[in-house]
Coordinates of C-alpha atoms and ligand atoms in Angstrom, one line a residue:
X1 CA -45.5 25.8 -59.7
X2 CA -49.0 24.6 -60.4
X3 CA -51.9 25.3 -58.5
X4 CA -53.6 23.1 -56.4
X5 CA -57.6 23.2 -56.0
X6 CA -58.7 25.0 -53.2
X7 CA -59.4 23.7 -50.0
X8 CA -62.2 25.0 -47.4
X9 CA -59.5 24.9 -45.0
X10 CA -55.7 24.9 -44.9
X11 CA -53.2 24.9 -42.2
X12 CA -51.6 28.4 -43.3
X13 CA -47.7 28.1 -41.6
X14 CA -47.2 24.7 -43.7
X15 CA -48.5 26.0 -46.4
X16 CA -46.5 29.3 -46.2
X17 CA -43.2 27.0 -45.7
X18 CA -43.9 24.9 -48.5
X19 CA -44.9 27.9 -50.8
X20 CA -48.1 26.5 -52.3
X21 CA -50.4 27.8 -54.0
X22 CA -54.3 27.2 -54.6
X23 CA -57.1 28.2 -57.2
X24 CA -60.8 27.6 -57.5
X25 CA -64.4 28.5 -56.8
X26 CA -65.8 29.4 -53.6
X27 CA -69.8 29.6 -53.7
X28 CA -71.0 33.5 -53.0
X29 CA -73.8 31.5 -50.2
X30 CA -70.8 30.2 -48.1
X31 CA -70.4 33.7 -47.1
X32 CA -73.0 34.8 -45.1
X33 CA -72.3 38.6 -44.1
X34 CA -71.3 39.4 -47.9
X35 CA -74.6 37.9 -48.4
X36 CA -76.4 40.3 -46.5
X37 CA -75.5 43.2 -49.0
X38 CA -76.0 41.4 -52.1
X39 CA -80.0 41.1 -53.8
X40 CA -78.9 37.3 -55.2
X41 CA -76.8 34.6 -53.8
X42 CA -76.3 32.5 -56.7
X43 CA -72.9 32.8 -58.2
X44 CA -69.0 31.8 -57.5
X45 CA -66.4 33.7 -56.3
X46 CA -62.8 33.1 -58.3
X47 CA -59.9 32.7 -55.8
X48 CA -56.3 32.5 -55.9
X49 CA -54.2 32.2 -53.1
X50 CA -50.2 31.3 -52.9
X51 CA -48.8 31.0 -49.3
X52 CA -45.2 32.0 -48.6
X53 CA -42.3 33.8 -46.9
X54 CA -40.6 36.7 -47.4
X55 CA -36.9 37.9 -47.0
X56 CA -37.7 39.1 -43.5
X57 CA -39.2 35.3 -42.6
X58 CA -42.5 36.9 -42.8
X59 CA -45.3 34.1 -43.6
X60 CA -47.5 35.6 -46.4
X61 CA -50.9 35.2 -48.1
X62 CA -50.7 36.8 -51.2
X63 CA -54.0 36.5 -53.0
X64 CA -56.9 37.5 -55.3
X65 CA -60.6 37.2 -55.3
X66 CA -63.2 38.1 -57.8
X67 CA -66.8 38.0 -58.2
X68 CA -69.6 39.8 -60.0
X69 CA -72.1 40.2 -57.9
X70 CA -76.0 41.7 -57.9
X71 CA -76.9 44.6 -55.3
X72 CA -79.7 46.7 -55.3
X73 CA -79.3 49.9 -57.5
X74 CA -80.0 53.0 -54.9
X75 CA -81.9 55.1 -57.4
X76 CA -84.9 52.4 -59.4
X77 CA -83.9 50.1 -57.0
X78 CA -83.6 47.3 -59.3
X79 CA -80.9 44.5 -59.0
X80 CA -77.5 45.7 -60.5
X81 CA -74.3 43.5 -61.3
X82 CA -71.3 44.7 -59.9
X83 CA -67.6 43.3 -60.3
X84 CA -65.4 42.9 -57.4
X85 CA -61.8 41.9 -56.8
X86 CA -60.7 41.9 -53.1
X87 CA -56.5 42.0 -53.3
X88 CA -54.9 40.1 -50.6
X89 CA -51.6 40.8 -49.4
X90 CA -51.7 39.7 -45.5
X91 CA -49.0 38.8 -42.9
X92 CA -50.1 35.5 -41.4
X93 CA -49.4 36.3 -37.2
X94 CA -50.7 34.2 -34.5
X95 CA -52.0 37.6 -32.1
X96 CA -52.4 40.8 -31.9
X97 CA -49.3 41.6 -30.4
X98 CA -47.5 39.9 -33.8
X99 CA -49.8 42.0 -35.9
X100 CA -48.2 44.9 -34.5
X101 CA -44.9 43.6 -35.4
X102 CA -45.6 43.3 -38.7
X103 CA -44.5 46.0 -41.9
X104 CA -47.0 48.2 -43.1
X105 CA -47.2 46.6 -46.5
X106 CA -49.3 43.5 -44.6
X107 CA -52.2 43.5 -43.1
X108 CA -52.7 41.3 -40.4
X109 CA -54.3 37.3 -41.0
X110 CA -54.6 36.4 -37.1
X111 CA -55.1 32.7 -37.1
X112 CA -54.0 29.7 -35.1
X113 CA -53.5 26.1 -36.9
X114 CA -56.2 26.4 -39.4
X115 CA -57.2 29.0 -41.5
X116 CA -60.5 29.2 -43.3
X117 CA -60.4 30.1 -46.4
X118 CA -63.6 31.6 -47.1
X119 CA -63.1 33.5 -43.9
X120 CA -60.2 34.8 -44.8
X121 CA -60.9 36.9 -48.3
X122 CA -64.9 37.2 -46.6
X123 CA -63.7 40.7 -45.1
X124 CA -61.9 41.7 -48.0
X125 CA -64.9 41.3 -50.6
X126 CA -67.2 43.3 -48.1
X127 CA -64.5 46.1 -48.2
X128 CA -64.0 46.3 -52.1
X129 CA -68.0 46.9 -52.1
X130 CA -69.3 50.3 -53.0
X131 CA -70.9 52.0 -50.4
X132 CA -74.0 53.1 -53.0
X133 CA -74.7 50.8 -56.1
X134 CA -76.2 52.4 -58.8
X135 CA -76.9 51.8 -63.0
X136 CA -74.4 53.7 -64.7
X137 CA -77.7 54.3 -66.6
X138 CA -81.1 53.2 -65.1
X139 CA -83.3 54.6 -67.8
X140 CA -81.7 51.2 -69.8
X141 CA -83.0 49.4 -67.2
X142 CA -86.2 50.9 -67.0
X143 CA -87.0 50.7 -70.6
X144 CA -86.9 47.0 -70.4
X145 CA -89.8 47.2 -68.2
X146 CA -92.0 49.8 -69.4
X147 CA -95.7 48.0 -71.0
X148 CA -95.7 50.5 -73.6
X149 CA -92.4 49.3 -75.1
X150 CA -93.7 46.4 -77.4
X151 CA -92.4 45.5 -80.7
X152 CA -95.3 45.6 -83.2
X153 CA -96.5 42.0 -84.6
X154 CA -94.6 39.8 -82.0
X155 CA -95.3 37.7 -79.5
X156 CA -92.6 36.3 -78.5
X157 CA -90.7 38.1 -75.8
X158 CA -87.6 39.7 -77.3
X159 CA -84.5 40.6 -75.7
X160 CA -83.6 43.2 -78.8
X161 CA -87.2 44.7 -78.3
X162 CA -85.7 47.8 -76.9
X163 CA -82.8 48.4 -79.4
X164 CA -85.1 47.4 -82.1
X165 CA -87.3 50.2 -80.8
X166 CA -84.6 52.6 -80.5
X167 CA -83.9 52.0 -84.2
X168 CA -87.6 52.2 -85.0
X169 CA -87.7 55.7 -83.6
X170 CA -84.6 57.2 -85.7
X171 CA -87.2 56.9 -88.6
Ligands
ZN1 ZN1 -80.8 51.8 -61.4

């Protein structure tokens, strides 16, 4: 079945019944608290969502949501790009006391007629976050930015500067 675009909002138990499923782009600034860990808000996060139910007449919200996102590197703290992907797999209940109910392979979407999608996979991206972001190498980083690192006879700022440099040196 084809995916429809994705809505802000959807009524979940309908959708669930009717097994549909939704892909699209939701902007990183509509979520606020994932917001507040990140150094840049521009950007999109990739969703895909597909609503339905299970042997056990379990409503599901199988899902996916990916982003690369900039935080601020612990050690030169300088921005670094990190790649998230939040899987989904959540039992839609209408309380707590359902959520109980439900099999361990689920976690728990509490939510009454309307669910909001942005809300929903918010949590999740916080949680695939790493507690500490770091370079994998910051010296890279911090060769861009060192004065003394010119290319000779050049004006023109040069994204290669640095590996032409590193070449330069070999000889
Ligand atoms: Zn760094």
């Amino acid at each position: 079945m084809s995916k429809a675009p994705l809505p802000n909002t959807v009524d979940p138990r309908r959708s669930a019944d009717q097994g549909l499923s939704f892909q699209g782009c939701v902007p990183l600034k509509r979520f606020q608290r994932l917001a507040t860990y990140l150094v840049e808000q521009e950007g999109v996060v990739n969703v895909s969502l597909t609503f339905g139910v299970d042997e056990e007449r379990i409503r599901y919200l199988n899902g996916t949501a990916e982003a690369s996102v900039q935080m601020l590197c612990q050690r030169c703290l300088e921005p670094v790009a990190i790649g998230i992907k939040a899987e989904l797999n959540l039992g839609i209940v209408r309380d707590d006391e359902a959520a109980q109910m439900l099999p361990r392979r689920y976690d728990p979407l509490v939510v009454d007629h309307e669910l909001d999608v942005s809300e929903a996979i918010e949590e999740e991206l916080i949680l695939t976050l790493p507690l500490i972001a770091t370079h994998e190498d910051c010296e890279v980083k911090t060769d861009f930015r060192d004065p003394d690192a010119k290319p000779e006879g050049d004006d023109k700022p040069n994204p290669f500067s640095v590996l032409a440099q590193l070449k330069g040196n070999k000889h």
